[in-house]
C-alpha positions as MATLAB code, in Angstrom:
seq = 'MRVISLVPSITETLFDLGLSTDEIVGRTKFCIHPENLVDKVELIGGTKNINIEKIKSLKPDLIIANKEENVKEQVEELMKDLKVLLTNIETLEDNYYLIKQLGHIFGKEEKAQFFNLRTYEAFDIPKPDKKLKVAYLIWKNPYMTIGGDTFISRILEELGFENLFKKLKRYPEVQLEDLKNADLIFLSSEPFPFKEKHIDEIKKVCINQRIMIVDGEAFSWYGTHLAKCGNYYGKLLEDLR';
ca = [
     -21.095  -16.678    9.986;
     -23.497  -14.227    8.293;
     -21.683  -11.005    7.401;
     -22.842   -7.660    6.040;
     -20.285   -5.276    4.574;
     -21.014   -1.544    4.430;
     -17.746   -0.816    2.613;
     -17.055   -1.564   -1.082;
     -13.375   -2.375   -0.664;
     -14.069   -4.608    2.331;
     -16.725   -6.517    0.390;
     -14.088   -7.218   -2.261;
     -11.624   -8.223    0.449;
     -14.036  -10.708    2.017;
     -14.597  -12.406   -1.334;
     -10.844  -12.424   -2.020;
     -10.265  -14.145    1.309;
     -12.625  -16.887    0.201;
     -15.977  -16.088    1.801;
     -19.026  -17.203   -0.165;
     -22.369  -15.615   -0.990;
     -23.845  -17.803    1.744;
     -21.649  -15.962    4.255;
     -21.731  -12.427    2.791;
     -25.457  -11.706    3.061;
     -25.572   -7.929    2.552;
     -23.663   -5.186    0.735;
     -24.077   -1.598   -0.466;
     -24.927   -0.562   -4.014;
     -21.351    0.707   -4.372;
     -19.891   -2.749   -3.712;
     -19.049   -3.636   -7.322;
     -16.168   -6.127   -7.008;
     -16.005   -8.998   -7.770;
     -18.594   -8.396  -10.465;
     -19.594  -12.048  -10.856;
     -20.428  -12.445   -7.160;
     -21.759   -9.175   -5.731;
     -24.973   -9.370   -7.758;
     -25.882  -12.464   -5.717;
     -25.709  -10.512   -2.438;
     -28.661   -8.591   -0.983;
     -28.537   -4.778   -1.283;
     -28.879   -2.794    1.947;
     -28.655    0.762    0.535;
     -25.687    3.072   -0.018;
     -22.675    3.679    2.200;
     -24.235    6.888    3.554;
     -27.893    5.799    3.641;
     -28.119    2.208    4.768;
     -31.473    0.492    5.316;
     -31.247   -0.383    8.998;
     -34.461   -2.420    9.118;
     -33.387   -4.511    6.136;
     -30.003   -5.126    7.761;
     -31.707   -6.345   10.933;
     -34.003   -8.617    8.910;
     -30.958  -10.360    7.414;
     -29.891  -11.385   10.935;
     -26.127  -10.838   10.509;
     -23.634  -12.189   13.017;
     -21.243   -9.366   12.088;
     -21.460   -6.022   10.275;
     -18.260   -4.415    8.997;
     -18.298   -0.622    8.718;
     -15.772    2.171    8.278;
     -15.332    5.385   10.237;
     -15.020    7.560    7.132;
     -17.275    5.854    4.621;
     -20.307    5.289    6.834;
     -22.467    7.687    8.847;
     -21.676    7.679   12.559;
     -25.302    7.880   13.730;
     -26.349    4.988   11.489;
     -23.489    2.799   12.683;
     -24.278    3.619   16.304;
     -27.912    2.633   15.718;
     -26.776   -0.760   14.425;
     -24.489   -1.192   17.420;
     -27.473   -1.125   19.774;
     -28.625   -4.555   18.615;
     -25.903   -6.042   16.430;
     -22.179   -6.745   16.480;
     -20.296   -4.163   14.411;
     -16.606   -4.091   13.504;
     -15.767   -0.419   12.890;
     -12.620   -0.006   10.807;
     -10.429    3.063   10.306;
      -7.760    2.744    7.606;
      -5.324    5.630    7.240;
      -2.008    3.988    6.320;
      -0.591    0.893    4.621;
       0.198   -0.441    8.088;
      -3.489   -0.080    9.015;
      -4.322   -1.941    5.819;
      -1.956   -4.766    6.734;
      -3.623   -5.223   10.117;
      -7.116   -4.998    8.613;
      -6.425   -7.905    6.255;
      -4.708   -9.831    9.032;
      -7.650   -9.215   11.393;
     -10.217  -10.331    8.816;
      -8.110  -13.402    8.067;
      -8.143  -14.285   11.765;
     -11.893  -13.675   12.222;
     -12.850  -15.911    9.309;
     -10.108  -18.518    9.558;
      -8.446  -17.345    6.345;
      -4.997  -16.562    7.737;
      -3.040  -18.000    4.786;
      -4.971  -16.018    2.200;
      -4.640  -12.881    4.312;
      -0.874  -13.327    4.440;
      -0.807  -13.914    0.677;
      -2.584  -10.625   -0.035;
      -0.428   -8.721    2.457;
       2.706   -9.987    0.697;
       1.247   -9.068   -2.675;
       0.481   -5.564   -1.380;
       4.074   -5.158   -0.220;
       5.274   -6.244   -3.670;
       2.901   -3.791   -5.381;
       4.732   -0.883   -3.763;
       8.206   -2.398   -4.038;
       8.851   -0.738   -7.412;
      11.305    1.906   -8.684;
      10.227    5.355   -7.503;
      10.811    8.702   -9.281;
      14.286   10.203   -8.755;
      12.619   13.515   -7.976;
       9.557   13.839   -5.753;
       6.940   15.287   -8.058;
       4.280   17.476   -6.467;
       0.821   16.146   -7.204;
      -2.552   17.871   -6.981;
      -5.091   15.042   -6.759;
      -8.644   16.114   -7.601;
     -11.628   14.052   -6.449;
     -14.518   16.392   -7.320;
     -15.693   19.149   -9.653;
     -18.106   22.031   -8.986;
     -16.487   22.792   -6.659;
     -13.045   21.364   -7.280;
     -11.958   19.327   -4.263;
      -8.613   17.745   -3.437;
      -7.157   15.577   -0.677;
      -5.337   16.713    2.449;
      -2.313   15.092    4.047;
      -4.392   13.162    6.585;
      -6.136   10.973    3.987;
      -5.471    7.423    2.815;
      -5.094    8.670   -0.772;
      -2.332   11.043    0.292;
      -0.495    8.187    2.021;
      -0.686    6.090   -1.149;
       0.753    8.994   -3.154;
       3.637    9.168   -0.688;
       4.222    5.409   -0.879;
       4.606    5.784   -4.648;
       7.188    8.529   -4.252;
       4.987   11.586   -4.886;
       4.397   14.637   -2.714;
       0.836   15.810   -2.108;
       0.734   19.518   -3.004;
      -1.925   20.025   -0.330;
      -0.392   17.833    2.381;
      -0.691   20.628    4.970;
      -4.473   20.751    4.578;
      -7.010   18.421    6.213;
      -9.460   15.933    4.701;
     -11.050   17.087    1.419;
     -10.713   20.844    0.946;
     -12.115   22.934   -1.888;
      -9.533   24.487   -4.224;
      -9.443   26.828   -7.202;
      -7.660   25.979  -10.442;
      -5.212   28.791   -9.703;
      -4.161   26.832   -6.588;
      -2.924   23.972   -8.782;
      -0.262   25.975  -10.605;
       2.463   24.936   -8.135;
       1.936   21.263   -8.952;
       4.138   19.235  -11.292;
       1.250   16.856  -11.964;
      -2.502   17.053  -11.699;
      -4.224   13.713  -11.163;
      -7.935   13.578  -11.974;
      -9.453   10.638  -10.151;
     -11.940    8.365  -11.905;
     -14.026    8.415   -8.702;
     -15.987    9.636   -6.828;
     -16.366   12.262   -9.579;
     -15.943   10.571  -12.970;
     -13.346   12.849  -14.545;
     -13.010   12.459  -18.335;
     -10.688   13.712  -21.077;
     -12.892   16.778  -21.618;
     -12.084   17.934  -18.078;
      -8.379   17.889  -18.873;
      -9.032   20.441  -21.635;
     -10.969   22.659  -19.227;
      -8.219   22.634  -16.611;
      -5.493   23.139  -19.220;
      -6.902   26.605  -19.921;
      -5.643   27.676  -16.478;
      -2.909   25.147  -15.674;
      -0.916   25.372  -18.888;
       2.408   24.145  -17.488;
       1.186   21.111  -15.572;
       0.876   17.579  -16.865;
      -2.715   16.454  -16.318;
      -3.829   12.852  -16.375;
      -6.778   10.720  -15.347;
      -5.898    8.062  -12.769;
      -7.689    5.002  -11.446;
      -9.354    6.209   -8.261;
      -9.735    2.684   -6.926;
      -5.947    2.188   -7.035;
      -5.525    5.136   -4.679;
      -8.529    4.895   -2.366;
      -9.647    1.248   -2.139;
      -7.916   -0.348    0.830;
      -8.052   -4.050    1.662;
      -6.940   -6.615   -0.912;
      -7.547   -4.290   -3.867;
      -4.100   -2.720   -3.453;
      -2.464   -6.117   -3.978;
      -3.851   -6.137   -7.522;
      -2.530   -2.697   -8.453;
       1.197   -3.455   -8.800;
       1.147   -3.472  -12.608;
      -0.896   -0.272  -12.679;
       1.486    1.536  -10.313;
       4.499    0.303  -12.260;
       3.111    1.496  -15.596;
       2.078    4.858  -14.124;
       5.570    5.539  -12.782;
       7.191    4.248  -15.964;
       5.064    6.590  -18.103;
       6.056    9.531  -15.927;
       9.751    8.677  -16.273;
];
């Protein structure tokens, strides 16, 4: 089967399940894992600006897209001529069924089960005694956070945190003053690449909050990536204790 993935975390998942570069024939420029294999796969643009003609020329049997990461009109255009699996991952349960579904499609059921068990183990770690309120920033100029209806927010909850902005939707803009009710401020490494210098900027307003840079992939990359984050989650929670 010739497959094109329009989602970075799904590209990684397909390789983890054991698909080869003969089977994965197209990927976006943001598909960076696994590093030693993705360079051998044809580029078909970005997640938001795919090259539809190039995709068609690769003659895929299946295209895997995502409701949030890809543009609706572009996906619908592909659906006119090609088979598209449109995913929508909002919870860990959704993630479980995604891996299981991909395992079934490609005859990789055992590997899918392995990664689902590993994901369960990654979250089966001691949680904080007190639910710390977290403001999770994903962007700067303007500052943007995550609402309670996002996958990132669900991962925070699974780790025993409370999203300060859980009553808001999607990715709202916030002011630094809005973060003063947080116990912790997490600066994600992606999509905006927060650095140490940004901690100093925010500290000028949020003087009582602990501010730290976190691995954005560990909070937003669904699929098999979560199964590899157990040590990271454990160390993060241990440092906070």
